[in-house]
Amino acid sequence: MATTAELFEEPFVADEYIERLAWRTPGGGSRGGEAFDPKRLLEEFVNHIQELQVMDERIQRKVEKLEQQCQKEAKEFAKKVQELQKSNQVAFQHFQELDEHISYVATKVCHLGDQLEGVNTPRQRAVEAQKLMKYFNEFLDGELKSDVFTNSEKIKEAADIIQKLHLIAQELPFDRFSEVKSKIASKYHDLECQLIQEFTSAQRRGEISRMREVAAVLLHFKGYSHCVDVYIKQCQEGAFLRNDVFEDAAILCQRVNKQVGEVFSNPETVLAKLIQNIFEVKLQSYVKDQLEEHRKSDAEQYLKNLYDLYTRTTNLSSKLMEFNLGTDKQTFLSKLIKSIFISYLENYIEVEIGYLKSRSAMILQRYYDSKNHQKRSIGTGGIQDLKERIRQRTNLPLGPSIDTHGETFLSQEVVVNLLQETKQAFERCHRLSDPSDLPKNAFRIFSMLVDFLCTEHIDYALETGLAGIPSSDSKNANLYFLDVVHQANTIFHLFDKQFNDHLMPLISSSPKLSECLQKKKDIIEQMEVKLDMGIDRTLNCMIGQMKHILAAEQKKTDFKPEDENNVLIQYTNACVKVCSYVRKQVEKIRKSMDGKNVDTVLMEFGVRFHRLIYEHLQQYSYSCMGGMLAICDVAEYRKCAKDFKIALVLQLFDTLHALCNLLVVAPDNLKQVCSGEQLANLDKNILHSFVQLRVDYRSARLARHFS
């Protein structure tokens, strides 16, 4: 293998190089069936090493030659750099000399310029004064001959001259120069009118550059403000052709904002004046037309229009905040809005409260009319309060009960309508009330809601429902008060949601918060007292109904049959009817209540149910088979008690079931049963009272077990 420098190019791997050399040497490997020849391979390696040494010497000589050449070129380059540095120093020295010379000449030129200006400025002033004197003489003579006054194309130069003459004329004494002052003033006025006319024509033609030139000339005239007025007036021509005046105003201001900076030197002032004109003329007129039409005749439409117009005006104001209107544009726009609506906002809350009162009264009256119901007055005062206190403590039916025919006199539709009206009132109050009056106004609206929803509707329904609850000894009484409870709970949730969602944000950071919370707490507590009273009396009626069932269906022979051998061991007919009635009432209570109230009422009902059955069983004597029948009845009552899902109620019936076992247990086992797990903690008198109900109490001498 020939040895060349290319073989050692990167990446170079020595092991691969040796392998490649051995592979190419005949006899150096197992290639083509040739036998391995180490001598030949050694010879090839020795020859190749010699070739590498020769190549190394050749490369070394080449490297030495290149190094010598590089050193030579480095010396030549260093010498050339030294020469360039010397020539650079010479050039820099020449530059410094030239710079000093230029500075000297410039100083001389500036000095000469100052001298020339000192001579020329007085000369120019003198020439200008001479021209002004010439023009003044023409006014003095009464004949304007100069081309600048007669040529309409030189109106700009004429305006400059007449403006200066006007200033001069004001300094002259009136008695000697009254005539010439009058002529100059007249010409001043004529030129001013011509410039404004020229500006108007240029605006109609859309020539922005000409408008800018004329506006710049008029800037020094007294009629400059009139020029701005003309511009504002012409901008609005054809701008308000659609029904939406607010959108038209926004588009107009957007268009003028792009143009006004190209025409006037004070664009923010002109734009502010345009906006002021729009608010005080267009918007004020539009608002007045929309509101005055309904102000006295239709309060609902008036309030809707006021809210809508005020909202759209404030939205327009927010859009205009993007423009440059000067330093305090927020205050500027607020004052404009206030100037439009101040007469309507001053008495807004009175209109709101008046409308809300009449609207709420109408909603309630329409509902009662649909029920053909004449609202009765709920009695107040000493006699009524005394009756109420007696009724609360005794549940006596003081006065005739009212038959409501199952009507609760609560309507979710009425409630939704009242809450919707109040919600809209809160929204208007938030938008239209002054921030300092907002909590106070919101409280007044809330008070109206409490009056009509809570007092006039819910409280009236509760009072009517209470009056409709029959006495506990009534037969086949229809109990509708639980329906009242169910609907009242639903309404309370809606009322509470509106309180949190719409009233709280308006009063959360004011002293009115505590006042509203207290008012809400008072009204809810007042309702809860009446609900509790009604539920208590309803439970009494339920127990009364169950008493009637037991009295009518339960016979003395049920528990003391004449033929002991011909008795079917099952529950009695009275038990079946009572359990059926109880299950219906439990289901009704679950539907009417929510949350923990369900368990509370069911517990109270279950305890009264247990007391009724306990006292009922104490009225009879029991034979052995009758005792078994009583146990079956109590087992059925206990199964019914499981529907209550109240641990206490189930425990009471478990204990009652254990007590009934005393009616059938053998006399010898009586003491053992009394000391059992369920009866051990009961008073001995209770156990004794149950044992006394047995027909064999005397014959079996059972009293000895309790002595």
PDB file of C-alpha atoms in Angstrom, residues 408-548:
ATOM      1  CA  THR A 408    -102.094  28.029  49.813  1.00  0.00           C
ATOM      2  CA  PHE A 409    -102.372  31.614  48.505  1.00  0.00           C
ATOM      3  CA  LEU A 410     -98.706  31.410  47.552  1.00  0.00           C
ATOM      4  CA  SER A 411     -97.737  31.685  43.910  1.00  0.00           C
ATOM      5  CA  GLN A 412     -94.278  31.105  42.505  1.00  0.00           C
ATOM      6  CA  GLU A 413     -95.268  33.108  39.432  1.00  0.00           C
ATOM      7  CA  VAL A 414     -96.163  36.081  41.639  1.00  0.00           C
ATOM      8  CA  VAL A 415     -92.869  35.724  43.500  1.00  0.00           C
ATOM      9  CA  VAL A 416     -90.856  35.541  40.280  1.00  0.00           C
ATOM     10  CA  ASN A 417     -92.634  38.652  38.969  1.00  0.00           C
ATOM     11  CA  LEU A 418     -91.979  40.590  42.193  1.00  0.00           C
ATOM     12  CA  LEU A 419     -88.320  39.499  42.264  1.00  0.00           C
ATOM     13  CA  GLN A 420     -87.895  40.353  38.577  1.00  0.00           C
ATOM     14  CA  GLU A 421     -89.297  43.851  39.107  1.00  0.00           C
ATOM     15  CA  THR A 422     -87.006  44.308  42.117  1.00  0.00           C
ATOM     16  CA  LYS A 423     -83.999  42.968  40.209  1.00  0.00           C
ATOM     17  CA  GLN A 424     -84.567  45.530  37.458  1.00  0.00           C
ATOM     18  CA  ALA A 425     -84.997  48.218  40.118  1.00  0.00           C
ATOM     19  CA  PHE A 426     -81.649  47.235  41.693  1.00  0.00           C
ATOM     20  CA  GLU A 427     -79.957  47.404  38.278  1.00  0.00           C
ATOM     21  CA  ARG A 428     -81.413  50.858  37.593  1.00  0.00           C
ATOM     22  CA  CYS A 429     -80.506  51.974  41.109  1.00  0.00           C
ATOM     23  CA  HIS A 430     -76.900  50.867  40.598  1.00  0.00           C
ATOM     24  CA  ARG A 431     -76.625  52.778  37.325  1.00  0.00           C
ATOM     25  CA  LEU A 432     -78.642  55.900  38.099  1.00  0.00           C
ATOM     26  CA  SER A 433     -77.928  56.595  41.784  1.00  0.00           C
ATOM     27  CA  ASP A 434     -75.176  58.872  42.959  1.00  0.00           C
ATOM     28  CA  PRO A 435     -72.467  56.716  44.638  1.00  0.00           C
ATOM     29  CA  SER A 436     -73.121  58.424  47.969  1.00  0.00           C
ATOM     30  CA  ASP A 437     -76.872  57.676  47.749  1.00  0.00           C
ATOM     31  CA  LEU A 438     -76.572  54.141  46.336  1.00  0.00           C
ATOM     32  CA  PRO A 439     -76.731  52.167  49.648  1.00  0.00           C
ATOM     33  CA  LYS A 440     -79.633  54.277  50.916  1.00  0.00           C
ATOM     34  CA  ASN A 441     -81.608  53.877  47.679  1.00  0.00           C
ATOM     35  CA  ALA A 442     -80.903  50.146  47.506  1.00  0.00           C
ATOM     36  CA  PHE A 443     -82.197  49.779  51.071  1.00  0.00           C
ATOM     37  CA  ARG A 444     -85.443  51.514  50.124  1.00  0.00           C
ATOM     38  CA  ILE A 445     -85.960  49.117  47.233  1.00  0.00           C
ATOM     39  CA  PHE A 446     -85.197  46.167  49.521  1.00  0.00           C
ATOM     40  CA  SER A 447     -87.740  47.479  52.023  1.00  0.00           C
ATOM     41  CA  MET A 448     -90.389  47.528  49.274  1.00  0.00           C
ATOM     42  CA  LEU A 449     -89.557  43.912  48.433  1.00  0.00           C
ATOM     43  CA  VAL A 450     -89.906  42.928  52.092  1.00  0.00           C
ATOM     44  CA  ASP A 451     -93.235  44.756  52.367  1.00  0.00           C
ATOM     45  CA  PHE A 452     -94.881  43.180  49.335  1.00  0.00           C
ATOM     46  CA  LEU A 453     -93.204  39.784  49.042  1.00  0.00           C
ATOM     47  CA  CYS A 454     -92.658  38.889  52.688  1.00  0.00           C
ATOM     48  CA  THR A 455     -95.423  40.779  54.487  1.00  0.00           C
ATOM     49  CA  GLU A 456     -98.232  41.171  51.959  1.00  0.00           C
ATOM     50  CA  HIS A 457     -97.781  37.782  50.265  1.00  0.00           C
ATOM     51  CA  ILE A 458     -95.905  35.216  52.378  1.00  0.00           C
ATOM     52  CA  ASP A 459     -96.984  36.464  55.808  1.00  0.00           C
ATOM     53  CA  TYR A 460    -100.587  36.793  54.634  1.00  0.00           C
ATOM     54  CA  ALA A 461    -100.477  33.226  53.286  1.00  0.00           C
ATOM     55  CA  LEU A 462     -99.054  31.983  56.582  1.00  0.00           C
ATOM     56  CA  GLU A 463    -101.746  33.775  58.582  1.00  0.00           C
ATOM     57  CA  THR A 464    -104.428  32.436  56.280  1.00  0.00           C
ATOM     58  CA  GLY A 465    -102.904  28.971  56.464  1.00  0.00           C
ATOM     59  CA  LEU A 466    -102.808  29.132  60.270  1.00  0.00           C
ATOM     60  CA  ALA A 467    -106.431  30.209  60.356  1.00  0.00           C
ATOM     61  CA  GLY A 468    -107.290  27.303  58.054  1.00  0.00           C
ATOM     62  CA  ILE A 469    -105.800  24.633  60.306  1.00  0.00           C
ATOM     63  CA  PRO A 470    -108.716  22.787  61.964  1.00  0.00           C
ATOM     64  CA  SER A 471    -108.797  21.903  65.645  1.00  0.00           C
ATOM     65  CA  SER A 472    -107.130  18.690  66.728  1.00  0.00           C
ATOM     66  CA  ASP A 473    -110.479  16.984  67.410  1.00  0.00           C
ATOM     67  CA  SER A 474    -111.874  17.638  63.920  1.00  0.00           C
ATOM     68  CA  LYS A 475    -112.825  14.578  61.889  1.00  0.00           C
ATOM     69  CA  ASN A 476    -111.564  14.068  58.316  1.00  0.00           C
ATOM     70  CA  ALA A 477    -109.748  17.411  58.361  1.00  0.00           C
ATOM     71  CA  ASN A 478    -107.799  18.395  55.234  1.00  0.00           C
ATOM     72  CA  LEU A 479    -104.317  19.578  56.217  1.00  0.00           C
ATOM     73  CA  TYR A 480    -102.940  22.011  53.638  1.00  0.00           C
ATOM     74  CA  PHE A 481    -100.500  23.906  55.835  1.00  0.00           C
ATOM     75  CA  LEU A 482     -97.624  21.630  54.840  1.00  0.00           C
ATOM     76  CA  ASP A 483     -98.171  22.776  51.230  1.00  0.00           C
ATOM     77  CA  VAL A 484     -97.810  26.339  52.499  1.00  0.00           C
ATOM     78  CA  VAL A 485     -94.568  25.339  54.235  1.00  0.00           C
ATOM     79  CA  HIS A 486     -93.220  23.743  51.052  1.00  0.00           C
ATOM     80  CA  GLN A 487     -93.934  26.781  48.894  1.00  0.00           C
ATOM     81  CA  ALA A 488     -92.701  29.190  51.566  1.00  0.00           C
ATOM     82  CA  ASN A 489     -89.361  27.340  51.699  1.00  0.00           C
ATOM     83  CA  THR A 490     -88.976  27.622  47.925  1.00  0.00           C
ATOM     84  CA  ILE A 491     -89.790  31.338  48.051  1.00  0.00           C
ATOM     85  CA  PHE A 492     -87.309  31.920  50.889  1.00  0.00           C
ATOM     86  CA  HIS A 493     -84.539  30.407  48.762  1.00  0.00           C
ATOM     87  CA  LEU A 494     -85.390  32.725  45.844  1.00  0.00           C
ATOM     88  CA  PHE A 495     -85.576  35.715  48.188  1.00  0.00           C
ATOM     89  CA  ASP A 496     -82.197  34.859  49.735  1.00  0.00           C
ATOM     90  CA  LYS A 497     -80.590  34.393  46.306  1.00  0.00           C
ATOM     91  CA  GLN A 498     -81.687  37.845  45.174  1.00  0.00           C
ATOM     92  CA  PHE A 499     -80.457  39.347  48.440  1.00  0.00           C
ATOM     93  CA  ASN A 500     -76.983  37.880  47.872  1.00  0.00           C
ATOM     94  CA  ASP A 501     -76.766  38.368  44.094  1.00  0.00           C
ATOM     95  CA  HIS A 502     -78.252  41.834  43.607  1.00  0.00           C
ATOM     96  CA  LEU A 503     -78.492  43.704  46.911  1.00  0.00           C
ATOM     97  CA  MET A 504     -75.203  42.733  48.606  1.00  0.00           C
ATOM     98  CA  PRO A 505     -72.921  44.224  45.890  1.00  0.00           C
ATOM     99  CA  LEU A 506     -74.679  47.594  46.321  1.00  0.00           C
ATOM    100  CA  ILE A 507     -74.386  47.820  50.114  1.00  0.00           C
ATOM    101  CA  SER A 508     -71.410  45.585  50.980  1.00  0.00           C
ATOM    102  CA  SER A 509     -69.120  48.475  51.933  1.00  0.00           C
ATOM    103  CA  SER A 510     -71.658  50.736  53.640  1.00  0.00           C
ATOM    104  CA  PRO A 511     -73.349  50.958  57.066  1.00  0.00           C
ATOM    105  CA  LYS A 512     -76.603  49.897  55.391  1.00  0.00           C
ATOM    106  CA  LEU A 513     -75.251  46.337  55.195  1.00  0.00           C
ATOM    107  CA  SER A 514     -75.884  45.618  58.872  1.00  0.00           C
ATOM    108  CA  GLU A 515     -79.317  47.269  58.640  1.00  0.00           C
ATOM    109  CA  CYS A 516     -80.321  45.078  55.690  1.00  0.00           C
ATOM    110  CA  LEU A 517     -78.998  41.921  57.330  1.00  0.00           C
ATOM    111  CA  GLN A 518     -80.932  42.716  60.510  1.00  0.00           C
ATOM    112  CA  LYS A 519     -84.132  43.394  58.553  1.00  0.00           C
ATOM    113  CA  LYS A 520     -83.724  40.133  56.694  1.00  0.00           C
ATOM    114  CA  LYS A 521     -83.046  38.257  59.942  1.00  0.00           C
ATOM    115  CA  ASP A 522     -86.114  39.784  61.639  1.00  0.00           C
ATOM    116  CA  ILE A 523     -88.476  38.935  58.801  1.00  0.00           C
ATOM    117  CA  ILE A 524     -87.179  35.356  58.528  1.00  0.00           C
ATOM    118  CA  GLU A 525     -87.461  34.819  62.295  1.00  0.00           C
ATOM    119  CA  GLN A 526     -91.013  36.184  62.193  1.00  0.00           C
ATOM    120  CA  MET A 527     -91.883  33.752  59.394  1.00  0.00           C
ATOM    121  CA  GLU A 528     -90.204  30.838  61.172  1.00  0.00           C
ATOM    122  CA  VAL A 529     -92.276  31.446  64.310  1.00  0.00           C
ATOM    123  CA  LYS A 530     -95.477  31.181  62.276  1.00  0.00           C
ATOM    124  CA  LEU A 531     -94.207  28.172  60.350  1.00  0.00           C
ATOM    125  CA  ASP A 532     -93.289  26.417  63.592  1.00  0.00           C
ATOM    126  CA  MET A 533     -96.679  27.242  65.058  1.00  0.00           C
ATOM    127  CA  GLY A 534     -98.473  25.961  61.971  1.00  0.00           C
ATOM    128  CA  ILE A 535     -96.408  22.760  61.838  1.00  0.00           C
ATOM    129  CA  ASP A 536     -97.064  22.137  65.537  1.00  0.00           C
ATOM    130  CA  ARG A 537    -100.800  22.559  65.101  1.00  0.00           C
ATOM    131  CA  THR A 538    -100.733  20.418  61.947  1.00  0.00           C
ATOM    132  CA  LEU A 539     -98.989  17.616  63.845  1.00  0.00           C
ATOM    133  CA  ASN A 540    -101.668  17.909  66.553  1.00  0.00           C
ATOM    134  CA  CYS A 541    -104.327  17.549  63.860  1.00  0.00           C
ATOM    135  CA  MET A 542    -102.546  14.472  62.479  1.00  0.00           C
ATOM    136  CA  ILE A 543    -102.485  12.915  65.932  1.00  0.00           C
ATOM    137  CA  GLY A 544    -106.173  13.882  66.329  1.00  0.00           C
ATOM    138  CA  GLN A 545    -107.001  12.097  63.049  1.00  0.00           C
ATOM    139  CA  MET A 546    -105.156   9.006  64.262  1.00  0.00           C
ATOM    140  CA  LYS A 547    -107.119   9.123  67.552  1.00  0.00           C
ATOM    141  CA  HIS A 548    -110.370   9.135  65.587  1.00  0.00           C
TER     142      HIS A 548
END
